[in-house]
PDB file of C-alpha atoms in Angstrom:
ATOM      1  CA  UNK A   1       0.000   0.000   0.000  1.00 81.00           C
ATOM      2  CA  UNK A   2       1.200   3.547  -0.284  1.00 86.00           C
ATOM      3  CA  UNK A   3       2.294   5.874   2.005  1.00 93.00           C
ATOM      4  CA  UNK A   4       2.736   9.813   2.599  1.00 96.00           C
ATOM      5  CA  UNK A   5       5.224  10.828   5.096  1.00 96.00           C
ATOM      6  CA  UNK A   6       5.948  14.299   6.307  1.00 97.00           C
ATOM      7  CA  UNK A   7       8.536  14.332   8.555  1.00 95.00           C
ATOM      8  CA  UNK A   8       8.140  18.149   9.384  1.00 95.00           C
ATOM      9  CA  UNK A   9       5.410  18.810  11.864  1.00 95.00           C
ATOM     10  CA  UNK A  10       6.027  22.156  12.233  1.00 97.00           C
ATOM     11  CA  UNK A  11       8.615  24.973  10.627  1.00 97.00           C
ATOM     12  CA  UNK A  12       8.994  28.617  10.810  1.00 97.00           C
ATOM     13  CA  UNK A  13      10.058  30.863   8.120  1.00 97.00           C
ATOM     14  CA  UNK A  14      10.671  34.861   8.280  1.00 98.00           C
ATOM     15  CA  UNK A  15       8.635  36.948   6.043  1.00 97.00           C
ATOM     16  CA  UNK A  16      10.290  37.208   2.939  1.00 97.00           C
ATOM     17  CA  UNK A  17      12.320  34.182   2.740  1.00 97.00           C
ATOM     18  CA  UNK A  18      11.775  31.103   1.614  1.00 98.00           C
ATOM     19  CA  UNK A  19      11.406  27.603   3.246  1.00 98.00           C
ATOM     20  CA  UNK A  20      11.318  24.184   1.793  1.00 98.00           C
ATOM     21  CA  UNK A  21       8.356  21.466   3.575  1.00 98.00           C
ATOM     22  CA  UNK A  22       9.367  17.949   3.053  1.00 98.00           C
ATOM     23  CA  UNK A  23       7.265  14.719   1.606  1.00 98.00           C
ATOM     24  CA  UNK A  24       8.404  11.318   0.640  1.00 98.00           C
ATOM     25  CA  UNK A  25       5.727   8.645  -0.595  1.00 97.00           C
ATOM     26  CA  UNK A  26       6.029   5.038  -0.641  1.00 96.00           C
ATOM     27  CA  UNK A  27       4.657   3.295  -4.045  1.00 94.00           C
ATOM     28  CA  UNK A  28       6.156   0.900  -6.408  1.00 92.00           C
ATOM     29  CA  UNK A  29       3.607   2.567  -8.987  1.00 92.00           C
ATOM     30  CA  UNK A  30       5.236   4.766 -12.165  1.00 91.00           C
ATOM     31  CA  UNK A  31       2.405   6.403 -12.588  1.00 92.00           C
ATOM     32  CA  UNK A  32       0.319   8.975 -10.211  1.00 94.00           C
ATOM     33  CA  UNK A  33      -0.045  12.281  -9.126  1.00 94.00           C
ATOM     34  CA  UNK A  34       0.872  14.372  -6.286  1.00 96.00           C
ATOM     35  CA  UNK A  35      -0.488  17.481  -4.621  1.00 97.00           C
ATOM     36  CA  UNK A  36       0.120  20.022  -1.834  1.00 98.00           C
ATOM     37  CA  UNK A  37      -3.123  21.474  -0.141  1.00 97.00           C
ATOM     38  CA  UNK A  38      -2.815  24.347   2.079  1.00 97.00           C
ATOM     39  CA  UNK A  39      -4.878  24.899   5.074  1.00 97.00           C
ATOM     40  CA  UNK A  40      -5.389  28.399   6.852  1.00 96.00           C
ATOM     41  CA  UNK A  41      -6.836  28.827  10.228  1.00 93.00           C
ATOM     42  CA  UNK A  42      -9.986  29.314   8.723  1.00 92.00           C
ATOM     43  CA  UNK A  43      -9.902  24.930   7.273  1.00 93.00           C
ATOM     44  CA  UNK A  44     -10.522  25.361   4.284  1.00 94.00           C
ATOM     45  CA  UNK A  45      -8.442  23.073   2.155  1.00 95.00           C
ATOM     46  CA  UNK A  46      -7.164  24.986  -1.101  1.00 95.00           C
ATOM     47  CA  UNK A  47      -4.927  22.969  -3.666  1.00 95.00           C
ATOM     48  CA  UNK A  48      -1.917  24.449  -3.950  1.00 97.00           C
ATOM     49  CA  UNK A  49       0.402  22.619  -6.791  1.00 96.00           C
ATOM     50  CA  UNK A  50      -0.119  19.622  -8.294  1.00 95.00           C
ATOM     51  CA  UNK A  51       2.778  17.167 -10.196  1.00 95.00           C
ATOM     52  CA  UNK A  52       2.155  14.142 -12.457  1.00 93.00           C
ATOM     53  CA  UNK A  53       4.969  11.512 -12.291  1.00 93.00           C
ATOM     54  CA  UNK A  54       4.893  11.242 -15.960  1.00 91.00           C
ATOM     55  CA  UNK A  55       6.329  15.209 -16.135  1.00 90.00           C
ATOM     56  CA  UNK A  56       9.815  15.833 -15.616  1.00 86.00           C
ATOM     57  CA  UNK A  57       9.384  19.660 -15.211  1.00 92.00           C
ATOM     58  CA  UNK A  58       9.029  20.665 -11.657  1.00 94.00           C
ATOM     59  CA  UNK A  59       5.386  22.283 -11.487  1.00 93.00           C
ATOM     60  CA  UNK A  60       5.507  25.851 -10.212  1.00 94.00           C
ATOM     61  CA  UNK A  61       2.493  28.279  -9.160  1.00 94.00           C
ATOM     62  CA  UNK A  62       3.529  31.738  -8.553  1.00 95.00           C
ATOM     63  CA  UNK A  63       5.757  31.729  -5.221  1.00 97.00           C
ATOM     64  CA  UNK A  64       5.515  27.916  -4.886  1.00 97.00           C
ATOM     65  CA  UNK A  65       7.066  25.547  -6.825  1.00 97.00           C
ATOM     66  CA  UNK A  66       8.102  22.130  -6.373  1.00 97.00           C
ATOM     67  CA  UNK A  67      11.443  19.739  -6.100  1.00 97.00           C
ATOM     68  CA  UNK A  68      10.342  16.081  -7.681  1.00 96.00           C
ATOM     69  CA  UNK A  69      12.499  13.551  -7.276  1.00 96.00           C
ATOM     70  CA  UNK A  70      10.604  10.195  -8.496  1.00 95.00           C
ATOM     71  CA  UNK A  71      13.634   8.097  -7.918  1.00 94.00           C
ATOM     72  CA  UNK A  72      14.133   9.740  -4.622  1.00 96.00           C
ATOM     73  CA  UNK A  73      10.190   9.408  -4.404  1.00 96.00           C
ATOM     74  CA  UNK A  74      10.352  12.909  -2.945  1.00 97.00           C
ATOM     75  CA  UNK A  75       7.986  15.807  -3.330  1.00 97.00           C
ATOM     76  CA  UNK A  76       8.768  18.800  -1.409  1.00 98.00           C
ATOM     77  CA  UNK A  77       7.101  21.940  -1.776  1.00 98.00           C
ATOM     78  CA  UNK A  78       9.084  25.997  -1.790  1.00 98.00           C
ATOM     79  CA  UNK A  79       7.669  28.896  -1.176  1.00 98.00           C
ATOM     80  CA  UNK A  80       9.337  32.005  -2.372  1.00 98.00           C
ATOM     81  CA  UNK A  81       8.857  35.293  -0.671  1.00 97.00           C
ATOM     82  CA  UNK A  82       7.150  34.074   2.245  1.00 97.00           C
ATOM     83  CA  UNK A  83       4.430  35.925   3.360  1.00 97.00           C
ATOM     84  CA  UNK A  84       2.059  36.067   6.689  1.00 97.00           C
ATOM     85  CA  UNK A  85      -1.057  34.671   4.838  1.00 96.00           C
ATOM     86  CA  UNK A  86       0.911  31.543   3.724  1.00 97.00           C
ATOM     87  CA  UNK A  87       1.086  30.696   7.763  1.00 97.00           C
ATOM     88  CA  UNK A  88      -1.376  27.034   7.478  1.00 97.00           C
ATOM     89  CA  UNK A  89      -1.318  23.788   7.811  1.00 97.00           C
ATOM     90  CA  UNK A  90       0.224  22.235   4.297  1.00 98.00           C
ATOM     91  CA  UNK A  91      -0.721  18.403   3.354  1.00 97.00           C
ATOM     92  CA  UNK A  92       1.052  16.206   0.460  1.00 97.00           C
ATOM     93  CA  UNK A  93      -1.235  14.131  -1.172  1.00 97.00           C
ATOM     94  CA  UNK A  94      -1.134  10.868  -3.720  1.00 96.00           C
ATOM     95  CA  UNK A  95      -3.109   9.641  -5.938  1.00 94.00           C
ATOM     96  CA  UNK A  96      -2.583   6.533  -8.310  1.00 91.00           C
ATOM     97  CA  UNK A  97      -3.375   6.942 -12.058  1.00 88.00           C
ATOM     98  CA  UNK A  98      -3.847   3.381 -11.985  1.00 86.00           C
ATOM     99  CA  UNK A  99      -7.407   2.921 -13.661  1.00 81.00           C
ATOM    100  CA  UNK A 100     -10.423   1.759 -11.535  1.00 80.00           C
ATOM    101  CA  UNK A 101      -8.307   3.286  -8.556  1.00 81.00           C
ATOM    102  CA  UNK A 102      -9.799   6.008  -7.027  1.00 84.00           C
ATOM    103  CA  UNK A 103      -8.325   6.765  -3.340  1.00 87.00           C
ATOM    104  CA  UNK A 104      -6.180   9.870  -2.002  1.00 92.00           C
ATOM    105  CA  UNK A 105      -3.134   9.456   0.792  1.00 94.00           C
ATOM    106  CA  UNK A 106      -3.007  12.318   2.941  1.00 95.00           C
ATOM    107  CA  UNK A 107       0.512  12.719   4.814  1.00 95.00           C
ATOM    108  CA  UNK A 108      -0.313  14.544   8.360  1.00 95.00           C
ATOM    109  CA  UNK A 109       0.784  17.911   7.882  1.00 96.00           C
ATOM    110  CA  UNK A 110       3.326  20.481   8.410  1.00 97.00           C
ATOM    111  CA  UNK A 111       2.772  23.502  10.170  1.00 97.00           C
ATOM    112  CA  UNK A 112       3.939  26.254   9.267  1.00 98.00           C
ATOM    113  CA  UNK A 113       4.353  29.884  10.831  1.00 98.00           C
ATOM    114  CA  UNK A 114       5.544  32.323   9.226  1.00 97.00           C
ATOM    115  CA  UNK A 115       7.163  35.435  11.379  1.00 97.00           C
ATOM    116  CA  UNK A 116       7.356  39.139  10.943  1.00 94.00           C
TER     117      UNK A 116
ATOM    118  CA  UNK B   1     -14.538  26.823  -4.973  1.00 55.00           C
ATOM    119  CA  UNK B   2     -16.309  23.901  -6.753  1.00 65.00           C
ATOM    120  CA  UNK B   3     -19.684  24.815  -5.510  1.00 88.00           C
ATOM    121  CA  UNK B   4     -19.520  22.303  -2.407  1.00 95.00           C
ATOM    122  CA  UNK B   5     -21.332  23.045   0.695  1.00 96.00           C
ATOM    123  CA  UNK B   6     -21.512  20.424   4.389  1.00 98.00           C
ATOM    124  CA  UNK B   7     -24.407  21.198   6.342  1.00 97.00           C
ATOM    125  CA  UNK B   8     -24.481  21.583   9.170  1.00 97.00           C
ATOM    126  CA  UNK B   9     -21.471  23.099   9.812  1.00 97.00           C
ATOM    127  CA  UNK B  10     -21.178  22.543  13.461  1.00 97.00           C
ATOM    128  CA  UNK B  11     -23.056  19.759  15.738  1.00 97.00           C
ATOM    129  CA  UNK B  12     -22.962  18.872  19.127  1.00 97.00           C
ATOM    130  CA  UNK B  13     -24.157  15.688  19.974  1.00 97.00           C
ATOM    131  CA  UNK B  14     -24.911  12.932  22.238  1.00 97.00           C
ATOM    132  CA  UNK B  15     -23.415   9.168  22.436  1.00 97.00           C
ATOM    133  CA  UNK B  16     -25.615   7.165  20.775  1.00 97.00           C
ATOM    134  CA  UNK B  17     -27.608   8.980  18.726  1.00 96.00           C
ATOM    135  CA  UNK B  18     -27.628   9.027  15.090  1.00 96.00           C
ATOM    136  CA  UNK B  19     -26.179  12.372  12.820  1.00 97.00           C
ATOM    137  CA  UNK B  20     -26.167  12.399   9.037  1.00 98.00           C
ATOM    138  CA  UNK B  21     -23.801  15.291   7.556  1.00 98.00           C
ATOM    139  CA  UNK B  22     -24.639  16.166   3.763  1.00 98.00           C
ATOM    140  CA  UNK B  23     -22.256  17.781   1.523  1.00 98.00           C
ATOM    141  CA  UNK B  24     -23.872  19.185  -1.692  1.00 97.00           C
ATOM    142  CA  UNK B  25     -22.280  20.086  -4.920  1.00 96.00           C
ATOM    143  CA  UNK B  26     -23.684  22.473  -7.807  1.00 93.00           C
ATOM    144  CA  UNK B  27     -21.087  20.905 -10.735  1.00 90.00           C
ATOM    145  CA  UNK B  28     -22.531  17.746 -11.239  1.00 90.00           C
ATOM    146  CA  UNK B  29     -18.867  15.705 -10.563  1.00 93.00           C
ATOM    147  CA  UNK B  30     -18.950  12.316 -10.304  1.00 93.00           C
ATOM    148  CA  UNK B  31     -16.571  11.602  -7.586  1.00 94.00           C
ATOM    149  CA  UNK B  32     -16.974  12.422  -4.230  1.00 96.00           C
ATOM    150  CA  UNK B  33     -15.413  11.615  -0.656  1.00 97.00           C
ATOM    151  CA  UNK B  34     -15.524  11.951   3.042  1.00 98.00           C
ATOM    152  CA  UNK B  35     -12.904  12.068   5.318  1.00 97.00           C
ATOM    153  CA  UNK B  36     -12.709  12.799   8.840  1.00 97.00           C
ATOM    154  CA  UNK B  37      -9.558  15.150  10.251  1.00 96.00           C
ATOM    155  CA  UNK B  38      -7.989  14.518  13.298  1.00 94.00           C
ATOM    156  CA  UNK B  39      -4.630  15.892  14.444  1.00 87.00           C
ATOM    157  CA  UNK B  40      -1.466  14.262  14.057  1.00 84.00           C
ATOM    158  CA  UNK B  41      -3.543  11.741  11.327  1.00 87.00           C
ATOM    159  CA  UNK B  42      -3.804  14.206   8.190  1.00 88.00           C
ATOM    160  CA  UNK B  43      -7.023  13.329   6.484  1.00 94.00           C
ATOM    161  CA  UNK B  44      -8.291   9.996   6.527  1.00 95.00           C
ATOM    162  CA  UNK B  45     -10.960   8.544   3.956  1.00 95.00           C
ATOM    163  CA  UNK B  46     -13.555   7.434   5.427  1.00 97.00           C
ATOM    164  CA  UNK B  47     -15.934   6.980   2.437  1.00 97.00           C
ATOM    165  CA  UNK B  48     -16.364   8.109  -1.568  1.00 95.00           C
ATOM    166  CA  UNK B  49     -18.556   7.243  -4.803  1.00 95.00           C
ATOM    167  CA  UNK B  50     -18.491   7.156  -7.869  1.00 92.00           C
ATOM    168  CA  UNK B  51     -21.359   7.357  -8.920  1.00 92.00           C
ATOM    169  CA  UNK B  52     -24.841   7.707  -8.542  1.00 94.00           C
ATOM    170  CA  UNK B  53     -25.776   4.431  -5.879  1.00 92.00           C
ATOM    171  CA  UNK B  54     -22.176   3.692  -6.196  1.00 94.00           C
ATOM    172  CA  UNK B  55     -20.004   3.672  -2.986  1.00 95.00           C
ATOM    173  CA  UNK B  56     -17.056   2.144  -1.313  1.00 94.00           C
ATOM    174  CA  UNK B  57     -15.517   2.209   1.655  1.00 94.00           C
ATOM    175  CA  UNK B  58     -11.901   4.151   3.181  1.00 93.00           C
ATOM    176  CA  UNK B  59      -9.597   2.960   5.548  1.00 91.00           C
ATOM    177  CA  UNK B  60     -11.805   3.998   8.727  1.00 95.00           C
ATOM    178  CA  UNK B  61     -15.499   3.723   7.452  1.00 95.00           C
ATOM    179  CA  UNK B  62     -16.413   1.452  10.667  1.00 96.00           C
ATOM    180  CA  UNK B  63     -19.082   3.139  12.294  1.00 96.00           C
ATOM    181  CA  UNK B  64     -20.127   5.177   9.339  1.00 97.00           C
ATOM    182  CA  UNK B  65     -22.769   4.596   6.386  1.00 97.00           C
ATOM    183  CA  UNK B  66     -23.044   6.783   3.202  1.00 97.00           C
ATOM    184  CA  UNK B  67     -25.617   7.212   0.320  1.00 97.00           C
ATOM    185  CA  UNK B  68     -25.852   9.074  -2.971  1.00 97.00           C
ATOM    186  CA  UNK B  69     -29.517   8.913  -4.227  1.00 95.00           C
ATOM    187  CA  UNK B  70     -28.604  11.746  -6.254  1.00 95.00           C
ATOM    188  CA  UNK B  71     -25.293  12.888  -8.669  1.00 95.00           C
ATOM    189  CA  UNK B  72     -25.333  16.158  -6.317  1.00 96.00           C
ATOM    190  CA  UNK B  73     -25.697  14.842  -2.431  1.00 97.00           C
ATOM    191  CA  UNK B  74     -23.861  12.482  -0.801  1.00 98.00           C
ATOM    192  CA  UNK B  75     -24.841  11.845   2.804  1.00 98.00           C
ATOM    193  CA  UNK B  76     -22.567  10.427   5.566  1.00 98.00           C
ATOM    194  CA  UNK B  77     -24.536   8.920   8.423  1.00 98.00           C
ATOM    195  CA  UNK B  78     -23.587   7.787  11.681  1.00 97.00           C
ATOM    196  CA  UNK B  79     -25.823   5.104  13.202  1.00 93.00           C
ATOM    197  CA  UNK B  80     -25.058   5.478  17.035  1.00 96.00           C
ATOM    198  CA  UNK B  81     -22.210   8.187  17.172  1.00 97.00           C
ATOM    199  CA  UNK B  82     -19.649   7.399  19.525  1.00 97.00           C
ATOM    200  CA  UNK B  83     -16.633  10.127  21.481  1.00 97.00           C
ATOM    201  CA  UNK B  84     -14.402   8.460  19.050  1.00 96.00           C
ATOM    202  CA  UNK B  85     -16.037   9.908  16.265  1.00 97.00           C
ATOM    203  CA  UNK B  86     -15.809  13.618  17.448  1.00 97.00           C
ATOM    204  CA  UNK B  87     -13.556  14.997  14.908  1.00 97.00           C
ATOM    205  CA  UNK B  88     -13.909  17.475  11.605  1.00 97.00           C
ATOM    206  CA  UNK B  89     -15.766  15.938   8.288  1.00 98.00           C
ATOM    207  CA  UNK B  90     -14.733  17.343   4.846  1.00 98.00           C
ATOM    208  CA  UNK B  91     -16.193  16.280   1.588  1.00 97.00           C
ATOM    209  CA  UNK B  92     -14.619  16.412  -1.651  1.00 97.00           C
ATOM    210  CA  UNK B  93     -15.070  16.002  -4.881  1.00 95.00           C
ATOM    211  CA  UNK B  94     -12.201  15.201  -8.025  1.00 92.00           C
ATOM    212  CA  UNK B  95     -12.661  16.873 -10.801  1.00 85.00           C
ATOM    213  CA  UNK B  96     -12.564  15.260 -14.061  1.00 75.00           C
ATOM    214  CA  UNK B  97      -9.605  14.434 -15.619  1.00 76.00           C
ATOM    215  CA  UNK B  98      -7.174  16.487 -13.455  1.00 78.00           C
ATOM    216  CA  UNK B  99      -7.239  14.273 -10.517  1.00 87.00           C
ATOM    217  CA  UNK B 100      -7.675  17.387  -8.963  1.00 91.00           C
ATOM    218  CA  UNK B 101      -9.745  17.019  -5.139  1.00 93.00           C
ATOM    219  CA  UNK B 102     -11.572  19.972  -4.405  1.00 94.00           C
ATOM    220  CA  UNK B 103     -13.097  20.479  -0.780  1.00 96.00           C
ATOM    221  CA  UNK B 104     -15.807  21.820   1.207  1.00 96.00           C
ATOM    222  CA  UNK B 105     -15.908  23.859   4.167  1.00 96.00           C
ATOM    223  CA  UNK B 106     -15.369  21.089   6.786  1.00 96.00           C
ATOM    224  CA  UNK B 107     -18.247  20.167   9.463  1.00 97.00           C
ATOM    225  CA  UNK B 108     -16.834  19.787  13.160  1.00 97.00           C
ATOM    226  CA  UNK B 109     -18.451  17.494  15.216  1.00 98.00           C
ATOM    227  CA  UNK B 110     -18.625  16.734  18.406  1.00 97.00           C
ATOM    228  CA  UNK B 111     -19.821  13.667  20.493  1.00 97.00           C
ATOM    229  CA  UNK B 112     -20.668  13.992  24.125  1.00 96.00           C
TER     230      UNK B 112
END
């Protein structure tokens, strides 16, 4: 079965900076995708990037951007120019693109805080 | 935000009694979920469909029943709700071919 580790629960980052949150994944599938979801105080979950393990290219939205390593089986997520609203709870996600499959792993979170 | 809404958005309740939370969507997607939050366990699956009458079960849907009558409503029900169960429900759907999960608002439950 797969697996979604974050090894990070929490990390702190000054405003402006950037900081790197960790996630490995277990699978001995080639083919799947993998996401970062953000949380804010307020719960909402809001997708942040999403990577298919077909694509080479690193995916990249705005100030975040990933590091994919499939041999590694490493997904970590960057933020760029860190700001107070990106202070949440972020979650690395996988999904298989095997057909008839239709589950999502959640790791359990990083927190992070971002200071002024 | 994919047009998904839980009702009721907060609930207090006793042991032993039965609560059904609904989550509604307005996009007519074919997939949806429910997972239950709890801290220092991410988001857990409890239930999803996919399709209309067409369920399956997560990794912790003991204790919980589901049912989609209809492409937009899926219902999560719990029978006789127990303290164990006091935790906050999302629902989500995927949409289409992005693999993409979109989520509502959360419901946060409580069992007394």
């Amino acid at each position: 079965a797969q697996t979604v580790t974050q090894s990070q629960p929490e990390m702190s980052v000054q405003e402006a900076e950037t900081v790197t949150l960790s996630c490995t994944y277990d699978t001995s599938e080639s083919d799947y995708y993998l996401f970062w979801y953000k949380q804010p105080p307020s719960r909402q979950m809001i997708l942040v990037i999403r990577q298919e393990a077909y694509k080479q290219q690193n995916a990249t939205e705005n100030r975040f951007s990933v590091n994919f390593q499939k041999a590694a089986k490493s997904f970590s997520l960057k933020i760029s120019d860190s700001q107070l609203g990106d202070a949440a709870m972020y979650f690395c996600a996988y999904r298989s693109a095997v057909a008839g499959t239709y589950k999502y792993i959640f790791g359990t979170g990083t927190r992070l805080k971002v200071l002024a | 935000d994919a047009g998904i809404t839980q009702s009721p958005r907060h609930k207090v309740t006793e042991t032993g009694t039965p609560v059904t939370l609904r989550c509604h969507q307005t996009e007519n997607h074919r997939y949806m979920y429910w997972y239950r939050q709890d801290p220092g366990h991410g988001l857990r699956l409890i239930h999803y469909s996919y399709g209309v009458k067409d369920t399956d079960k997560g990794e912790v849907s003991d204790g919980y029943s589901v049912s989609r009558s209809k492409t937009e409503d899926f219902l999560l029900t719990l029978e006789s709700a127990t303290s164990s169960q006091t935790s906050v429900y999302f629902c989500a759907i995927r949409a289409g071919g992005t693999y993409e999960q979109y989520f509502g608002p959360g419901t946060r439950l409580t069992v007394t």
